[in-house]
Amino acid sequence: MLGKLAVRNVKRSARDYLVYVITMTFVTALMFAFNSIIFSQDIRMRVDQVGIMAALVGLATFFIVIIVAWLINYMVRFMLEKRSREFGTYLLLGMKKKEISRLYLRENMLMGAGAFGFGLLFGVLLQQILMAVLYTMIQTDYQLRLEFNGWCILTTAGCYGGCYLLALFRCKSRFKRMNICDLMSAGSKNEEIHESHERVKRWLLPVSLGFLLLFGLRLFYGGLLGGWDGGTVLAFIVGLVLTVYLFYTGLSSSIVCYIRGEGEGIYRGQNLFLLRQLSSKIKTMRFTMGTITALFMLAFLGCTVAMMFSDYQNKVLKEKFPFDVQVYSGNVEDDFQRELAVIEEEAVVKEAYPYQIYTNGTAQVNEWLYTHLREFGSMYLTPEGEPDARALEERDDGCYCEFDTYMKLSDYNHLREMLGYGMVSLRENEYAIHIKSRVLGEKGDFSEHLNVEGWEGQLKFSGYHTEPFSQDGHNGGDYVIVVSDSACELTPYYAELAVDIRGKAPEGLGDRLDDLDKKDVFSHLDWEGEEEPPGANNSCCGSDAIITYAAVNLVRDNVIPEVKYMLSSIVFPCFYIGLVFVCVALTVLSVQQLSDSAKYRFRYGVLSKMGLSRLEVAGVIRRQLIAYYLCPALFAAVIAGIIGLFVSRKFIFYTGVETEVFQYFGISFLLFSGIYLVYFLTTYVQFRQNAERGI
Amino acid sequence: MNGYIRICDVEKYYGNGANITKAVDRVSFDVDRGEFVGVMGASGSGKTTLLNMLSTIDRVTAGHIFYGDTDITELSEDGLSEFRKRNLGFVFQDYNLLDTLTIEENIVLAMTLHRKDKAEIRERCGAMMKMLGIADIGGKFPYQVSGGQKQRCACARALINQPKLLLADEPTGALDSKAAQTLLETFTRMNAELGATIFMVTHDAFSASYCSRILFLKDGKIFHELIRAGRERRVFLNEILDVLSLTGGELSDVR
């Protein structure tokens, strides 16, 4: 009989808390879909760096399990409170507390299992979408196929079960503390509003907003207000957490004070009702509202970060690797015969062009960049702001070679031709600089600080060129100085090979080139963990930060999917976290409102009896819901907006991706608004139906 | 004034086919301006259904209800809302106060919905609260005051817009005897001093004795009527009790 009761109760609860069940289904589907990326055999075969994705999805899952456990725990407590009268009746009928607690646990497990089952089915669909997106990213055709990996299902079940275990941990003890009288009267009790010290508490609102302003100023104009040290960072994090939670106390008290102060607004239409509804709800829910804000904020930020890396993938990656194949050798005598043999074996070579990068034994461009680019801060400056000669001499960051890098005009024009760029002409007494547009954009023209000596005195600067030119260690790091072939005395510095092949490069070509394992290249990049190679420090990788990819052998069609997969390892978990957090937060908001709409439907009946038409009551409900839903969303958007814009600015600055600073946060906001709207409309329709039963 | 509110052959049926229940069966009566009318009857006699139709909450199956020249059975949904706003006030057994608003704000809200200006709202609200003896508790929330005070707040809210008719459904049902007496005296004062027309449903003889006229309902029909006509309340109460004793409390076979 108890089994039958549990099933019927589950049916009723699933109907009453449909939003919660749908969210749990969606969370299961997401878990399954993301786990399937980790366990997919096909991806494992195609991509080397599966471990990174697994680690980051695992990390995301850890946080998701905690948040979903919080949601389940919240819902279990919430439903328990709403059904207290029913549990009181069970006690009156003679059931033991242990039996009731077991019944309730069984109901929750059944509901969870149902959501899990549907979630797996939906997860298969989501898995196909996710795989299709991922395969498109890594430039591989995806054939629709159902992949049911036992480990994947087991991991999803483990994570999902973990959420329930965490959430239901203390459920039994809650039943032990109950007594019949409290249970029977709990349902009919209204929320008691305690108003005290509101005039003092309302100051928390301007204080919170003031802190946010200070936080924003500090982020964007940190230099003006002092630097960031460990203590400051910690103080701001603690301040931010306090702000998120205390804001609502301040907001609620401010509304109460406005009402008590008999502001003009309360005498207009239904404003008094709406303001009181909002203030009392925020007051009783302030802690939950704070948590919801934090979830929204993290979702915004997760989505913003995902957008950044996704944008990088789409815009920058192709420009990073303009040549089909490019090979570096620290040995200037290298004729690349072994590499060419491998390439010719695997692909049809249209053109192979070996050339050399030169040096004149000076490092004036390197030093200027080291001492002026913001990326290096004051690493190579004395406290007085002068170049620190000692630090420059001892540097081993690998950004730039020991000496400036030069290229002869004939080589340069040949490479430009290979890339389809126009020819560049230089007189004997001229030089040009090919530089990354990001670096040039940061500091502008710096040619007046350079002194490039030719055979017949100082060379004249003719101009900058900023087309994509493989400047992460191949054609120089960040820049290369171009001179006429006989303009000055140059010594070969390192050797390069650029290859243009017909069609796409075969998979694994890069690996086979790496397998040649030529120690004589003296590459400082390939000697990680081994003894420092002999010879000049003639390898570098440029000053790109956040995303850098430097390698001796670059095969574009191999590298781009690999890098895209690595970037997807960040993009996917960020979206994963963002989606789950938004859904969890919106579910709590929605369930709260729907439950209130059932419990307090008499309020709308009273409004109707006071003469409001159905349409007007619907208007009141709409405005009430909008205010309640917008509060945490807007507040989170402001905080996440400040942080998101700051991070976006840094990202654009360090990666050189050309995007408006508002774009990443803007798109995240739109995505968020889409999900938000779905939950809002669902809640609004159900709320209206519930309220109209009271009219 | 005769015919202030006229109820003409009103019927209300529930169900369909063979399962029709006649909740109100061809009921007709008039309520004059300034009258304090009570309706008594056993459970299921149709008194609340009748009140719901008078209050526009429920629609009649047949018949007409006239407030002056307005037949409310002909009004649209929006028209009924507007009519309710302008002409009716409600007092219910469970007070139906908005729990998020203070006592004073509950009364203020009724006026803000009528788009009155601030000064008028302040003035009338203050006067009404003073009259009903709840001025001191204006800043308190409903859960902080007694049942009697809540019900007086509900009265103030119902009367603040000077409605044509105050509808009360078992207003003393949840009150102790002292609070009930205070409330009924308030009703009498509102009736006498403000000229409020009151229509009260009750099954308590003591409450009914405050009315100027009582309609007894049975199986959806009016089968008896008592008019106080200036007699002392004690005498009127005895008459009511006589009617009730004849019916054994079930109001049957009264002749």
PDB file of N, CA, C and O in Angstrom, chain A residues 164-218:
ATOM      1  N   TYR A 164      21.950  13.348  -5.144  1.00  0.00           N
ATOM      2  CA  TYR A 164      20.866  12.929  -4.246  1.00  0.00           C
ATOM      3  C   TYR A 164      21.392  12.557  -2.873  1.00  0.00           C
ATOM      4  O   TYR A 164      20.801  12.878  -1.845  1.00  0.00           O
ATOM      5  N   LEU A 165      22.543  11.864  -2.877  1.00  0.00           N
ATOM      6  CA  LEU A 165      23.129  11.436  -1.609  1.00  0.00           C
ATOM      7  C   LEU A 165      23.469  12.656  -0.744  1.00  0.00           C
ATOM      8  O   LEU A 165      23.157  12.707   0.448  1.00  0.00           O
ATOM      9  N   LEU A 166      24.078  13.646  -1.389  1.00  0.00           N
ATOM     10  CA  LEU A 166      24.432  14.881  -0.677  1.00  0.00           C
ATOM     11  C   LEU A 166      23.181  15.593  -0.173  1.00  0.00           C
ATOM     12  O   LEU A 166      23.138  16.097   0.947  1.00  0.00           O
ATOM     13  N   ALA A 167      22.164  15.601  -1.038  1.00  0.00           N
ATOM     14  CA  ALA A 167      20.955  16.375  -0.724  1.00  0.00           C
ATOM     15  C   ALA A 167      20.106  15.725   0.357  1.00  0.00           C
ATOM     16  O   ALA A 167      19.531  16.410   1.204  1.00  0.00           O
ATOM     17  N   LEU A 168      20.020  14.390   0.340  1.00  0.00           N
ATOM     18  CA  LEU A 168      19.101  13.707   1.255  1.00  0.00           C
ATOM     19  C   LEU A 168      19.775  13.277   2.551  1.00  0.00           C
ATOM     20  O   LEU A 168      19.172  12.588   3.379  1.00  0.00           O
ATOM     21  N   PHE A 169      21.045  13.695   2.673  1.00  0.00           N
ATOM     22  CA  PHE A 169      21.849  13.277   3.805  1.00  0.00           C
ATOM     23  C   PHE A 169      21.163  13.480   5.160  1.00  0.00           C
ATOM     24  O   PHE A 169      21.111  12.598   5.991  1.00  0.00           O
ATOM     25  N   ARG A 170      20.584  14.666   5.341  1.00  0.00           N
ATOM     26  CA  ARG A 170      20.035  14.970   6.668  1.00  0.00           C
ATOM     27  C   ARG A 170      18.501  14.980   6.689  1.00  0.00           C
ATOM     28  O   ARG A 170      17.877  15.558   7.579  1.00  0.00           O
ATOM     29  N   CYS A 171      17.928  14.357   5.677  1.00  0.00           N
ATOM     30  CA  CYS A 171      16.470  14.396   5.563  1.00  0.00           C
ATOM     31  C   CYS A 171      15.789  13.668   6.728  1.00  0.00           C
ATOM     32  O   CYS A 171      14.794  14.139   7.280  1.00  0.00           O
ATOM     33  N   LYS A 172      16.368  12.526   7.105  1.00  0.00           N
ATOM     34  CA  LYS A 172      15.758  11.709   8.161  1.00  0.00           C
ATOM     35  C   LYS A 172      15.642  12.479   9.479  1.00  0.00           C
ATOM     36  O   LYS A 172      14.621  12.430  10.157  1.00  0.00           O
ATOM     37  N   SER A 173      16.709  13.206   9.795  1.00  0.00           N
ATOM     38  CA  SER A 173      16.712  13.895  11.093  1.00  0.00           C
ATOM     39  C   SER A 173      15.629  14.968  11.147  1.00  0.00           C
ATOM     40  O   SER A 173      15.131  15.319  12.205  1.00  0.00           O
ATOM     41  N   ARG A 174      15.273  15.501   9.969  1.00  0.00           N
ATOM     42  CA  ARG A 174      14.232  16.522   9.926  1.00  0.00           C
ATOM     43  C   ARG A 174      12.888  15.936  10.371  1.00  0.00           C
ATOM     44  O   ARG A 174      12.114  16.589  11.051  1.00  0.00           O
ATOM     45  N   PHE A 175      12.624  14.708   9.973  1.00  0.00           N
ATOM     46  CA  PHE A 175      11.380  14.050  10.363  1.00  0.00           C
ATOM     47  C   PHE A 175      11.353  13.777  11.864  1.00  0.00           C
ATOM     48  O   PHE A 175      10.307  13.848  12.498  1.00  0.00           O
ATOM     49  N   LYS A 176      12.522  13.461  12.421  1.00  0.00           N
ATOM     50  CA  LYS A 176      12.589  13.146  13.851  1.00  0.00           C
ATOM     51  C   LYS A 176      12.129  14.317  14.708  1.00  0.00           C
ATOM     52  O   LYS A 176      11.534  14.154  15.751  1.00  0.00           O
ATOM     53  N   ARG A 177      12.427  15.531  14.235  1.00  0.00           N
ATOM     54  CA  ARG A 177      12.121  16.726  15.036  1.00  0.00           C
ATOM     55  C   ARG A 177      10.654  17.148  14.935  1.00  0.00           C
ATOM     56  O   ARG A 177      10.218  18.039  15.633  1.00  0.00           O
ATOM     57  N   MET A 178       9.881  16.524  14.050  1.00  0.00           N
ATOM     58  CA  MET A 178       8.525  17.010  13.793  1.00  0.00           C
ATOM     59  C   MET A 178       7.525  16.562  14.854  1.00  0.00           C
ATOM     60  O   MET A 178       7.678  15.480  15.413  1.00  0.00           O
ATOM     61  N   ASN A 179       6.517  17.391  15.092  1.00  0.00           N
ATOM     62  CA  ASN A 179       5.400  16.903  15.892  1.00  0.00           C
ATOM     63  C   ASN A 179       4.081  17.234  15.183  1.00  0.00           C
ATOM     64  O   ASN A 179       4.024  18.142  14.352  1.00  0.00           O
ATOM     65  N   ILE A 180       3.046  16.482  15.549  1.00  0.00           N
ATOM     66  CA  ILE A 180       1.792  16.548  14.785  1.00  0.00           C
ATOM     67  C   ILE A 180       1.225  17.968  14.740  1.00  0.00           C
ATOM     68  O   ILE A 180       0.829  18.460  13.685  1.00  0.00           O
ATOM     69  N   CYS A 181       1.232  18.618  15.897  1.00  0.00           N
ATOM     70  CA  CYS A 181       0.624  19.950  15.990  1.00  0.00           C
ATOM     71  C   CYS A 181       1.287  20.924  15.017  1.00  0.00           C
ATOM     72  O   CYS A 181       0.609  21.615  14.250  1.00  0.00           O
ATOM     73  N   ASP A 182       2.644  20.933  15.032  1.00  0.00           N
ATOM     74  CA  ASP A 182       3.366  21.850  14.139  1.00  0.00           C
ATOM     75  C   ASP A 182       3.083  21.526  12.685  1.00  0.00           C
ATOM     76  O   ASP A 182       2.894  22.414  11.856  1.00  0.00           O
ATOM     77  N   LEU A 183       3.058  20.226  12.409  1.00  0.00           N
ATOM     78  CA  LEU A 183       2.839  19.808  11.020  1.00  0.00           C
ATOM     79  C   LEU A 183       1.475  20.233  10.524  1.00  0.00           C
ATOM     80  O   LEU A 183       1.324  20.723   9.405  1.00  0.00           O
ATOM     81  N   MET A 184       0.463  20.059  11.378  1.00  0.00           N
ATOM     82  CA  MET A 184      -0.905  20.363  10.952  1.00  0.00           C
ATOM     83  C   MET A 184      -1.102  21.861  10.730  1.00  0.00           C
ATOM     84  O   MET A 184      -1.893  22.271   9.882  1.00  0.00           O
ATOM     85  N   SER A 185      -0.390  22.670  11.519  1.00  0.00           N
ATOM     86  CA  SER A 185      -0.618  24.117  11.401  1.00  0.00           C
ATOM     87  C   SER A 185       0.374  24.791  10.451  1.00  0.00           C
ATOM     88  O   SER A 185       0.159  25.932  10.055  1.00  0.00           O
ATOM     89  N   ALA A 186       1.433  24.076  10.080  1.00  0.00           N
ATOM     90  CA  ALA A 186       2.478  24.710   9.258  1.00  0.00           C
ATOM     91  C   ALA A 186       1.935  25.210   7.924  1.00  0.00           C
ATOM     92  O   ALA A 186       2.264  26.303   7.485  1.00  0.00           O
ATOM     93  N   GLY A 187       1.079  24.431   7.298  1.00  0.00           N
ATOM     94  CA  GLY A 187       0.577  24.780   5.974  1.00  0.00           C
ATOM     95  C   GLY A 187      -0.251  26.042   5.959  1.00  0.00           C
ATOM     96  O   GLY A 187      -0.228  26.797   4.989  1.00  0.00           O
ATOM     97  N   SER A 188      -0.985  26.274   7.073  1.00  0.00           N
ATOM     98  CA  SER A 188      -1.880  27.434   7.072  1.00  0.00           C
ATOM     99  C   SER A 188      -1.191  28.695   7.571  1.00  0.00           C
ATOM    100  O   SER A 188      -1.760  29.774   7.529  1.00  0.00           O
ATOM    101  N   LYS A 189       0.048  28.531   8.042  1.00  0.00           N
ATOM    102  CA  LYS A 189       0.779  29.710   8.537  1.00  0.00           C
ATOM    103  C   LYS A 189       1.241  30.564   7.369  1.00  0.00           C
ATOM    104  O   LYS A 189       1.780  30.048   6.399  1.00  0.00           O
ATOM    105  N   ASN A 190       1.051  31.858   7.500  1.00  0.00           N
ATOM    106  CA  ASN A 190       1.588  32.738   6.474  1.00  0.00           C
ATOM    107  C   ASN A 190       2.986  33.153   6.889  1.00  0.00           C
ATOM    108  O   ASN A 190       3.369  33.014   8.048  1.00  0.00           O
ATOM    109  N   GLU A 191       3.711  33.669   5.916  1.00  0.00           N
ATOM    110  CA  GLU A 191       5.050  34.147   6.249  1.00  0.00           C
ATOM    111  C   GLU A 191       4.910  35.366   7.153  1.00  0.00           C
ATOM    112  O   GLU A 191       4.140  36.275   6.863  1.00  0.00           O
ATOM    113  N   GLU A 192       5.618  35.335   8.263  1.00  0.00           N
ATOM    114  CA  GLU A 192       5.534  36.476   9.168  1.00  0.00           C
ATOM    115  C   GLU A 192       6.599  37.500   8.783  1.00  0.00           C
ATOM    116  O   GLU A 192       7.765  37.155   8.604  1.00  0.00           O
ATOM    117  N   ILE A 193       6.149  38.716   8.659  1.00  0.00           N
ATOM    118  CA  ILE A 193       7.094  39.750   8.237  1.00  0.00           C
ATOM    119  C   ILE A 193       7.557  40.510   9.468  1.00  0.00           C
ATOM    120  O   ILE A 193       6.750  41.130  10.156  1.00  0.00           O
ATOM    121  N   HIS A 194       8.839  40.414   9.749  1.00  0.00           N
ATOM    122  CA  HIS A 194       9.376  41.136  10.895  1.00  0.00           C
ATOM    123  C   HIS A 194      10.137  42.347  10.389  1.00  0.00           C
ATOM    124  O   HIS A 194      11.123  42.209   9.687  1.00  0.00           O
ATOM    125  N   GLU A 195       9.622  43.496  10.753  1.00  0.00           N
ATOM    126  CA  GLU A 195      10.298  44.710  10.315  1.00  0.00           C
ATOM    127  C   GLU A 195      10.924  45.397  11.507  1.00  0.00           C
ATOM    128  O   GLU A 195      10.214  45.838  12.413  1.00  0.00           O
ATOM    129  N   SER A 196      12.239  45.445  11.508  1.00  0.00           N
ATOM    130  CA  SER A 196      12.911  46.171  12.588  1.00  0.00           C
ATOM    131  C   SER A 196      14.195  46.767  12.032  1.00  0.00           C
ATOM    132  O   SER A 196      14.843  46.181  11.170  1.00  0.00           O
ATOM    133  N   HIS A 197      14.541  47.917  12.527  1.00  0.00           N
ATOM    134  CA  HIS A 197      15.745  48.651  12.108  1.00  0.00           C
ATOM    135  C   HIS A 197      15.816  48.838  10.596  1.00  0.00           C
ATOM    136  O   HIS A 197      16.893  48.780  10.011  1.00  0.00           O
ATOM    137  N   GLU A 198      14.658  49.019   9.969  1.00  0.00           N
ATOM    138  CA  GLU A 198      14.666  49.130   8.500  1.00  0.00           C
ATOM    139  C   GLU A 198      15.436  50.371   8.046  1.00  0.00           C
ATOM    140  O   GLU A 198      16.086  50.348   7.010  1.00  0.00           O
ATOM    141  N   ARG A 199      15.353  51.436   8.837  1.00  0.00           N
ATOM    142  CA  ARG A 199      16.029  52.667   8.449  1.00  0.00           C
ATOM    143  C   ARG A 199      17.539  52.483   8.412  1.00  0.00           C
ATOM    144  O   ARG A 199      18.237  53.095   7.617  1.00  0.00           O
ATOM    145  N   VAL A 200      18.020  51.629   9.337  1.00  0.00           N
ATOM    146  CA  VAL A 200      19.467  51.349   9.360  1.00  0.00           C
ATOM    147  C   VAL A 200      19.808  50.394   8.212  1.00  0.00           C
ATOM    148  O   VAL A 200      20.756  50.614   7.462  1.00  0.00           O
ATOM    149  N   LYS A 201      18.981  49.359   8.095  1.00  0.00           N
ATOM    150  CA  LYS A 201      19.295  48.310   7.111  1.00  0.00           C
ATOM    151  C   LYS A 201      19.245  48.810   5.667  1.00  0.00           C
ATOM    152  O   LYS A 201      19.901  48.270   4.800  1.00  0.00           O
ATOM    153  N   ARG A 202      18.437  49.852   5.438  1.00  0.00           N
ATOM    154  CA  ARG A 202      18.321  50.310   4.045  1.00  0.00           C
ATOM    155  C   ARG A 202      19.652  50.857   3.517  1.00  0.00           C
ATOM    156  O   ARG A 202      19.873  50.950   2.324  1.00  0.00           O
ATOM    157  N   TRP A 203      20.530  51.246   4.455  1.00  0.00           N
ATOM    158  CA  TRP A 203      21.829  51.763   4.020  1.00  0.00           C
ATOM    159  C   TRP A 203      22.678  50.692   3.338  1.00  0.00           C
ATOM    160  O   TRP A 203      23.657  50.978   2.667  1.00  0.00           O
ATOM    161  N   LEU A 204      22.284  49.436   3.562  1.00  0.00           N
ATOM    162  CA  LEU A 204      23.030  48.354   2.913  1.00  0.00           C
ATOM    163  C   LEU A 204      22.925  48.431   1.391  1.00  0.00           C
ATOM    164  O   LEU A 204      23.807  47.973   0.679  1.00  0.00           O
ATOM    165  N   LEU A 205      21.829  49.045   0.907  1.00  0.00           N
ATOM    166  CA  LEU A 205      21.655  49.149  -0.552  1.00  0.00           C
ATOM    167  C   LEU A 205      22.686  50.105  -1.160  1.00  0.00           C
ATOM    168  O   LEU A 205      23.459  49.682  -2.036  1.00  0.00           O
ATOM    169  N   PRO A 206      22.742  51.364  -0.679  1.00  0.00           N
ATOM    170  CA  PRO A 206      23.785  52.234  -1.268  1.00  0.00           C
ATOM    171  C   PRO A 206      25.196  51.726  -0.990  1.00  0.00           C
ATOM    172  O   PRO A 206      26.085  51.899  -1.821  1.00  0.00           O
ATOM    173  N   VAL A 207      25.376  51.081   0.191  1.00  0.00           N
ATOM    174  CA  VAL A 207      26.718  50.559   0.500  1.00  0.00           C
ATOM    175  C   VAL A 207      27.087  49.477  -0.521  1.00  0.00           C
ATOM    176  O   VAL A 207      28.202  49.456  -1.055  1.00  0.00           O
ATOM    177  N   SER A 208      26.141  48.569  -0.813  1.00  0.00           N
ATOM    178  CA  SER A 208      26.401  47.501  -1.790  1.00  0.00           C
ATOM    179  C   SER A 208      26.718  48.084  -3.163  1.00  0.00           C
ATOM    180  O   SER A 208      27.676  47.673  -3.814  1.00  0.00           O
ATOM    181  N   LEU A 209      25.879  49.049  -3.572  1.00  0.00           N
ATOM    182  CA  LEU A 209      26.097  49.635  -4.901  1.00  0.00           C
ATOM    183  C   LEU A 209      27.409  50.418  -4.934  1.00  0.00           C
ATOM    184  O   LEU A 209      28.131  50.393  -5.934  1.00  0.00           O
ATOM    185  N   GLY A 210      27.698  51.077  -3.817  1.00  0.00           N
ATOM    186  CA  GLY A 210      28.961  51.810  -3.710  1.00  0.00           C
ATOM    187  C   GLY A 210      30.156  50.875  -3.826  1.00  0.00           C
ATOM    188  O   GLY A 210      31.138  51.178  -4.504  1.00  0.00           O
ATOM    189  N   PHE A 211      30.036  49.717  -3.182  1.00  0.00           N
ATOM    190  CA  PHE A 211      31.127  48.743  -3.253  1.00  0.00           C
ATOM    191  C   PHE A 211      31.319  48.291  -4.694  1.00  0.00           C
ATOM    192  O   PHE A 211      32.458  48.157  -5.176  1.00  0.00           O
ATOM    193  N   LEU A 212      30.215  48.072  -5.376  1.00  0.00           N
ATOM    194  CA  LEU A 212      30.315  47.620  -6.775  1.00  0.00           C
ATOM    195  C   LEU A 212      31.010  48.678  -7.634  1.00  0.00           C
ATOM    196  O   LEU A 212      31.815  48.348  -8.500  1.00  0.00           O
ATOM    197  N   LEU A 213      30.662  49.933  -7.371  1.00  0.00           N
ATOM    198  CA  LEU A 213      31.288  51.026  -8.113  1.00  0.00           C
ATOM    199  C   LEU A 213      32.790  51.026  -7.861  1.00  0.00           C
ATOM    200  O   LEU A 213      33.606  51.116  -8.792  1.00  0.00           O
ATOM    201  N   LEU A 214      33.142  50.891  -6.595  1.00  0.00           N
ATOM    202  CA  LEU A 214      34.554  50.881  -6.211  1.00  0.00           C
ATOM    203  C   LEU A 214      35.263  49.687  -6.858  1.00  0.00           C
ATOM    204  O   LEU A 214      36.380  49.797  -7.376  1.00  0.00           O
ATOM    205  N   PHE A 215      34.569  48.558  -6.839  1.00  0.00           N
ATOM    206  CA  PHE A 215      35.114  47.327  -7.426  1.00  0.00           C
ATOM    207  C   PHE A 215      35.388  47.530  -8.920  1.00  0.00           C
ATOM    208  O   PHE A 215      36.456  47.190  -9.429  1.00  0.00           O
ATOM    209  N   GLY A 216      34.414  48.156  -9.603  1.00  0.00           N
ATOM    210  CA  GLY A 216      34.567  48.414 -11.032  1.00  0.00           C
ATOM    211  C   GLY A 216      35.711  49.370 -11.301  1.00  0.00           C
ATOM    212  O   GLY A 216      36.547  49.131 -12.181  1.00  0.00           O
ATOM    213  N   LEU A 217      35.771  50.452 -10.524  1.00  0.00           N
ATOM    214  CA  LEU A 217      36.836  51.434 -10.707  1.00  0.00           C
ATOM    215  C   LEU A 217      38.204  50.801 -10.482  1.00  0.00           C
ATOM    216  O   LEU A 217      39.154  51.035 -11.211  1.00  0.00           O
ATOM    217  N   ARG A 218      38.236  49.969  -9.447  1.00  0.00           N
ATOM    218  CA  ARG A 218      39.496  49.316  -9.104  1.00  0.00           C
ATOM    219  C   ARG A 218      39.943  48.373 -10.229  1.00  0.00           C
ATOM    220  O   ARG A 218      41.118  48.297 -10.567  1.00  0.00           O
TER     221      ARG A 218
END
